PDB file of C-alpha atoms in Angstrom:
ATOM      1  CA  MET A 218       2.936 -28.703 -75.220  1.00  0.00           C
ATOM      2  CA  SER A 219       4.349 -32.048 -75.813  1.00  0.00           C
ATOM      3  CA  ALA A 220       7.772 -30.777 -74.810  1.00  0.00           C
ATOM      4  CA  ALA A 221       6.462 -29.506 -71.445  1.00  0.00           C
ATOM      5  CA  THR A 222       4.797 -32.756 -70.595  1.00  0.00           C
ATOM      6  CA  SER A 223       7.856 -34.706 -71.494  1.00  0.00           C
ATOM      7  CA  LEU A 224      10.085 -32.939 -68.941  1.00  0.00           C
ATOM      8  CA  PRO A 225      10.799 -35.049 -65.878  1.00  0.00           C
ATOM      9  CA  LEU A 226       9.472 -32.696 -63.146  1.00  0.00           C
ATOM     10  CA  ARG A 227       9.214 -33.629 -59.511  1.00  0.00           C
ATOM     11  CA  ASP A 228       6.574 -32.597 -56.984  1.00  0.00           C
ATOM     12  CA  VAL A 229       7.162 -29.401 -55.042  1.00  0.00           C
ATOM     13  CA  HIS A 230       8.355 -30.195 -51.506  1.00  0.00           C
ATOM     14  CA  LEU A 231       7.563 -27.657 -48.810  1.00  0.00           C
ATOM     15  CA  PRO A 232      10.197 -26.999 -46.172  1.00  0.00           C
ATOM     16  CA  PRO A 233       9.511 -28.519 -42.756  1.00  0.00           C
ATOM     17  CA  ILE A 234       7.474 -26.444 -40.307  1.00  0.00           C
ATOM     18  CA  PRO A 235       9.809 -24.721 -37.872  1.00  0.00           C
ATOM     19  CA  SER A 236       9.777 -26.427 -34.503  1.00  0.00           C
ATOM     20  CA  TRP A 237       8.715 -24.503 -31.440  1.00  0.00           C
ATOM     21  CA  TRP A 238      11.801 -25.584 -29.549  1.00  0.00           C
ATOM     22  CA  PRO A 239      14.394 -24.149 -29.207  1.00  0.00           C
ATOM     23  CA  LEU A 240      12.694 -20.795 -28.970  1.00  0.00           C
ATOM     24  CA  PRO A 241      13.842 -17.998 -31.221  1.00  0.00           C
ATOM     25  CA  LEU A 242      15.833 -15.192 -29.637  1.00  0.00           C
ATOM     26  CA  GLY A 243      12.855 -12.815 -29.608  1.00  0.00           C
ATOM     27  CA  TRP A 244      10.824 -15.147 -27.414  1.00  0.00           C
ATOM     28  CA  TRP A 245      13.725 -15.521 -24.996  1.00  0.00           C
ATOM     29  CA  LEU A 246      13.846 -11.729 -24.713  1.00  0.00           C
ATOM     30  CA  VAL A 247      10.096 -11.576 -24.078  1.00  0.00           C
ATOM     31  CA  LEU A 248      10.370 -14.246 -21.366  1.00  0.00           C
ATOM     32  CA  ALA A 249      13.336 -12.473 -19.766  1.00  0.00           C
ATOM     33  CA  ALA A 250      11.454  -9.157 -19.750  1.00  0.00           C
ATOM     34  CA  LEU A 251       8.404 -10.831 -18.230  1.00  0.00           C
ATOM     35  CA  ALA A 252      10.535 -12.477 -15.532  1.00  0.00           C
ATOM     36  CA  LEU A 253      12.161  -9.113 -14.792  1.00  0.00           C
ATOM     37  CA  VAL A 254       8.770  -7.415 -14.442  1.00  0.00           C
ATOM     38  CA  VAL A 255       7.553 -10.138 -12.065  1.00  0.00           C
ATOM     39  CA  LEU A 256      10.755  -9.911 -10.017  1.00  0.00           C
ATOM     40  CA  LEU A 257      10.548  -6.114  -9.781  1.00  0.00           C
ATOM     41  CA  ALA A 258       6.876  -6.253  -8.766  1.00  0.00           C
ATOM     42  CA  TRP A 259       7.677  -8.787  -6.057  1.00  0.00           C
ATOM     43  CA  ALA A 260      10.629  -6.699  -4.791  1.00  0.00           C
ATOM     44  CA  TRP A 261       8.487  -3.546  -4.740  1.00  0.00           C
ATOM     45  CA  ARG A 262       5.728  -5.265  -2.756  1.00  0.00           C
ATOM     46  CA  ALA A 263       8.276  -6.728  -0.325  1.00  0.00           C
ATOM     47  CA  HIS A 264       9.764  -3.258   0.152  1.00  0.00           C
ATOM     48  CA  ARG A 265       6.307  -1.766   0.793  1.00  0.00           C
ATOM     49  CA  ARG A 266       5.486  -4.500   3.328  1.00  0.00           C
ATOM     50  CA  ARG A 267       8.765  -3.875   5.163  1.00  0.00           C
ATOM     51  CA  GLN A 268       8.082  -0.135   5.125  1.00  0.00           C
ATOM     52  CA  GLN A 269       4.569  -0.653   6.518  1.00  0.00           C
ATOM     53  CA  ARG A 270       5.895  -2.922   9.260  1.00  0.00           C
ATOM     54  CA  ARG A 271       8.441  -0.239  10.200  1.00  0.00           C
ATOM     55  CA  TRP A 272       5.715   2.419  10.379  1.00  0.00           C
ATOM     56  CA  LEU A 273       3.479   0.194  12.485  1.00  0.00           C
ATOM     57  CA  ARG A 274       6.403  -0.659  14.758  1.00  0.00           C
ATOM     58  CA  LEU A 275       7.079   3.086  15.161  1.00  0.00           C
ATOM     59  CA  PHE A 276       3.419   3.646  16.034  1.00  0.00           C
ATOM     60  CA  ASP A 277       3.342   0.786  18.531  1.00  0.00           C
ATOM     61  CA  THR A 278       6.610   1.665  20.276  1.00  0.00           C
ATOM     62  CA  THR A 279       5.675   5.342  20.547  1.00  0.00           C
ATOM     63  CA  VAL A 280       2.243   4.598  21.984  1.00  0.00           C
ATOM     64  CA  ASP A 281       3.561   1.837  24.262  1.00  0.00           C
ATOM     65  CA  ALA A 282       6.199   4.215  25.656  1.00  0.00           C
ATOM     66  CA  ALA A 283       3.396   6.306  27.148  1.00  0.00           C
ATOM     67  CA  GLN A 284       2.619   5.194  30.687  1.00  0.00           C
ATOM     68  CA  HIS A 285      -1.132   5.728  30.928  1.00  0.00           C
ATOM     69  CA  GLY A 286      -4.187   6.145  28.717  1.00  0.00           C
ATOM     70  CA  THR A 287      -4.134   9.923  28.440  1.00  0.00           C
ATOM     71  CA  ALA A 288      -0.480   9.932  27.398  1.00  0.00           C
ATOM     72  CA  GLN A 289      -1.208   7.196  24.867  1.00  0.00           C
ATOM     73  CA  ILE A 290      -4.040   9.249  23.354  1.00  0.00           C
ATOM     74  CA  ALA A 291      -1.708  12.264  23.144  1.00  0.00           C
ATOM     75  CA  ALA A 292       0.980  10.129  21.467  1.00  0.00           C
ATOM     76  CA  MET A 293      -1.546   8.801  18.942  1.00  0.00           C
ATOM     77  CA  ALA A 294      -2.710  12.335  18.165  1.00  0.00           C
ATOM     78  CA  GLU A 295       0.882  13.451  17.608  1.00  0.00           C
ATOM     79  CA  LEU A 296       1.626  10.527  15.282  1.00  0.00           C
ATOM     80  CA  LEU A 297      -1.553  11.151  13.310  1.00  0.00           C
ATOM     81  CA  ARG A 298      -0.589  14.814  12.897  1.00  0.00           C
ATOM     82  CA  ARG A 299       2.832  13.791  11.573  1.00  0.00           C
ATOM     83  CA  ALA A 300       1.227  11.423   9.090  1.00  0.00           C
ATOM     84  CA  ALA A 301      -1.299  14.092   8.078  1.00  0.00           C
ATOM     85  CA  ARG A 302       1.528  16.533   7.387  1.00  0.00           C
ATOM     86  CA  ARG A 303       3.174  13.958   5.162  1.00  0.00           C
ATOM     87  CA  ARG A 304      -0.044  13.408   3.214  1.00  0.00           C
ATOM     88  CA  GLN A 305      -1.186  17.010   2.972  1.00  0.00           C
ATOM     89  CA  PRO A 306       1.025  19.859   4.196  1.00  0.00           C
ATOM     90  CA  GLY A 307      -0.912  22.103   6.531  1.00  0.00           C
ATOM     91  CA  ALA A 308      -3.337  19.385   7.629  1.00  0.00           C
ATOM     92  CA  GLU A 309      -1.602  19.129  10.998  1.00  0.00           C
ATOM     93  CA  LEU A 310      -2.863  22.642  11.774  1.00  0.00           C
ATOM     94  CA  LEU A 311      -6.522  21.642  11.663  1.00  0.00           C
ATOM     95  CA  GLN A 312      -8.387  21.783  14.959  1.00  0.00           C
ATOM     96  CA  GLY A 313     -11.578  20.346  16.416  1.00  0.00           C
ATOM     97  CA  GLN A 314     -14.206  18.919  14.100  1.00  0.00           C
ATOM     98  CA  ALA A 315     -12.212  19.815  10.964  1.00  0.00           C
ATOM     99  CA  TRP A 316      -9.320  17.678  12.240  1.00  0.00           C
ATOM    100  CA  LEU A 317     -11.602  14.725  12.940  1.00  0.00           C
ATOM    101  CA  GLU A 318     -13.234  15.029   9.513  1.00  0.00           C
ATOM    102  CA  PHE A 319      -9.787  15.010   7.924  1.00  0.00           C
ATOM    103  CA  LEU A 320      -8.970  11.826   9.839  1.00  0.00           C
ATOM    104  CA  ASP A 321     -12.145  10.110   8.674  1.00  0.00           C
ATOM    105  CA  ALA A 322     -11.370   7.579   5.976  1.00  0.00           C
ATOM    106  CA  PRO A 323     -13.437   7.930   2.809  1.00  0.00           C
ATOM    107  CA  GLY A 324     -16.902   6.578   3.533  1.00  0.00           C
ATOM    108  CA  SER A 325     -16.324   6.443   7.288  1.00  0.00           C
ATOM    109  CA  ARG A 326     -17.203   8.728  10.192  1.00  0.00           C
ATOM    110  CA  ALA A 327     -15.268   6.745  12.820  1.00  0.00           C
ATOM    111  CA  PHE A 328     -13.342   9.782  14.031  1.00  0.00           C
ATOM    112  CA  SER A 329     -15.898  12.561  13.728  1.00  0.00           C
ATOM    113  CA  ASP A 330     -18.889  10.591  15.057  1.00  0.00           C
ATOM    114  CA  GLY A 331     -17.345   7.540  16.712  1.00  0.00           C
ATOM    115  CA  ASP A 332     -14.600   6.452  19.074  1.00  0.00           C
ATOM    116  CA  GLY A 333     -12.069   8.733  17.407  1.00  0.00           C
ATOM    117  CA  ARG A 334     -13.594  11.796  19.100  1.00  0.00           C
ATOM    118  CA  LEU A 335     -11.496  10.819  22.099  1.00  0.00           C
ATOM    119  CA  LEU A 336      -8.478  12.257  20.269  1.00  0.00           C
ATOM    120  CA  LEU A 337      -9.790  15.787  20.837  1.00  0.00           C
ATOM    121  CA  ASP A 338      -9.911  15.770  24.622  1.00  0.00           C
ATOM    122  CA  GLY A 339      -8.646  12.339  25.681  1.00  0.00           C
ATOM    123  CA  GLY A 340      -5.162  13.679  26.303  1.00  0.00           C
ATOM    124  CA  TYR A 341      -6.553  16.084  28.914  1.00  0.00           C
ATOM    125  CA  ARG A 342      -8.794  13.755  30.905  1.00  0.00           C
ATOM    126  CA  ARG A 343      -7.822  12.441  34.319  1.00  0.00           C
ATOM    127  CA  SER A 344      -8.553   8.828  33.510  1.00  0.00           C
ATOM    128  CA  LEU A 345      -9.719   6.826  30.546  1.00  0.00           C
ATOM    129  CA  ASP A 346     -11.243   3.407  30.188  1.00  0.00           C
ATOM    130  CA  ALA A 347      -8.673   0.950  28.825  1.00  0.00           C
ATOM    131  CA  ALA A 348     -11.216  -0.454  26.354  1.00  0.00           C
ATOM    132  CA  ASP A 349     -11.843   3.035  24.940  1.00  0.00           C
ATOM    133  CA  VAL A 350      -8.120   3.625  24.561  1.00  0.00           C
ATOM    134  CA  GLN A 351      -7.714   0.275  22.788  1.00  0.00           C
ATOM    135  CA  ARG A 352     -10.552   1.029  20.356  1.00  0.00           C
ATOM    136  CA  VAL A 353      -9.052   4.420  19.545  1.00  0.00           C
ATOM    137  CA  ARG A 354      -5.639   2.811  19.199  1.00  0.00           C
ATOM    138  CA  ASP A 355      -6.906   0.277  16.660  1.00  0.00           C
ATOM    139  CA  LEU A 356      -8.652   3.012  14.727  1.00  0.00           C
ATOM    140  CA  ALA A 357      -5.687   5.393  14.859  1.00  0.00           C
ATOM    141  CA  ARG A 358      -3.203   2.661  13.921  1.00  0.00           C
ATOM    142  CA  ALA A 359      -5.115   1.796  10.759  1.00  0.00           C
ATOM    143  CA  ARG A 360      -5.572   5.447   9.793  1.00  0.00           C
ATOM    144  CA  PHE A 361      -1.915   6.216  10.555  1.00  0.00           C
ATOM    145  CA  LEU A 362      -0.849   3.588   8.063  1.00  0.00           C
ATOM    146  CA  GLU A 363      -3.253   4.933   5.432  1.00  0.00           C
ATOM    147  CA  LEU A 364      -2.074   8.503   5.917  1.00  0.00           C
ATOM    148  CA  ILE A 365       1.633   7.812   5.994  1.00  0.00           C
ATOM    149  CA  ASP A 366       1.495   5.594   2.929  1.00  0.00           C
ATOM    150  CA  ARG A 367       1.932   7.929  -0.038  1.00  0.00           C
ATOM    151  CA  ARG A 368      -0.042   5.698  -2.407  1.00  0.00           C
ATOM    152  CA  GLY A 369      -3.281   7.423  -1.532  1.00  0.00           C
ATOM    153  CA  ARG A 370      -2.227  10.774  -3.017  1.00  0.00           C
TER     154      ARG A 370
END
């Protein structure tokens, strides 16, 4: 024992704690992947917004091209049938109440019990009130966008 105590030993020195900067390569990869995910999500949302604006512009120009209320109602009905076919093939063949129930958004009866009923016979009437046509247009425009957007599948 006396030999062990006589050795000139020094204290154990721990290495310095690694600094947090500069970041190790793995963290740079994680940050790059995160930035890529954020960029892709932003680009996807921007693409969807542009697509929705194009669809709404198509709806508006088609309906505005019609000269009077009955032609506008007929144009809205045609656009809604196109969108319905895109969502569910065969849905454009529905008639009457079944068609209006298909157009109803979940939790809504705006087409089957509300202003949307004008789509059934509004295209065949002699004259329509402009306020009625505008209410149906607002309703049909919103539903057109929901139907044509494939997210809801």
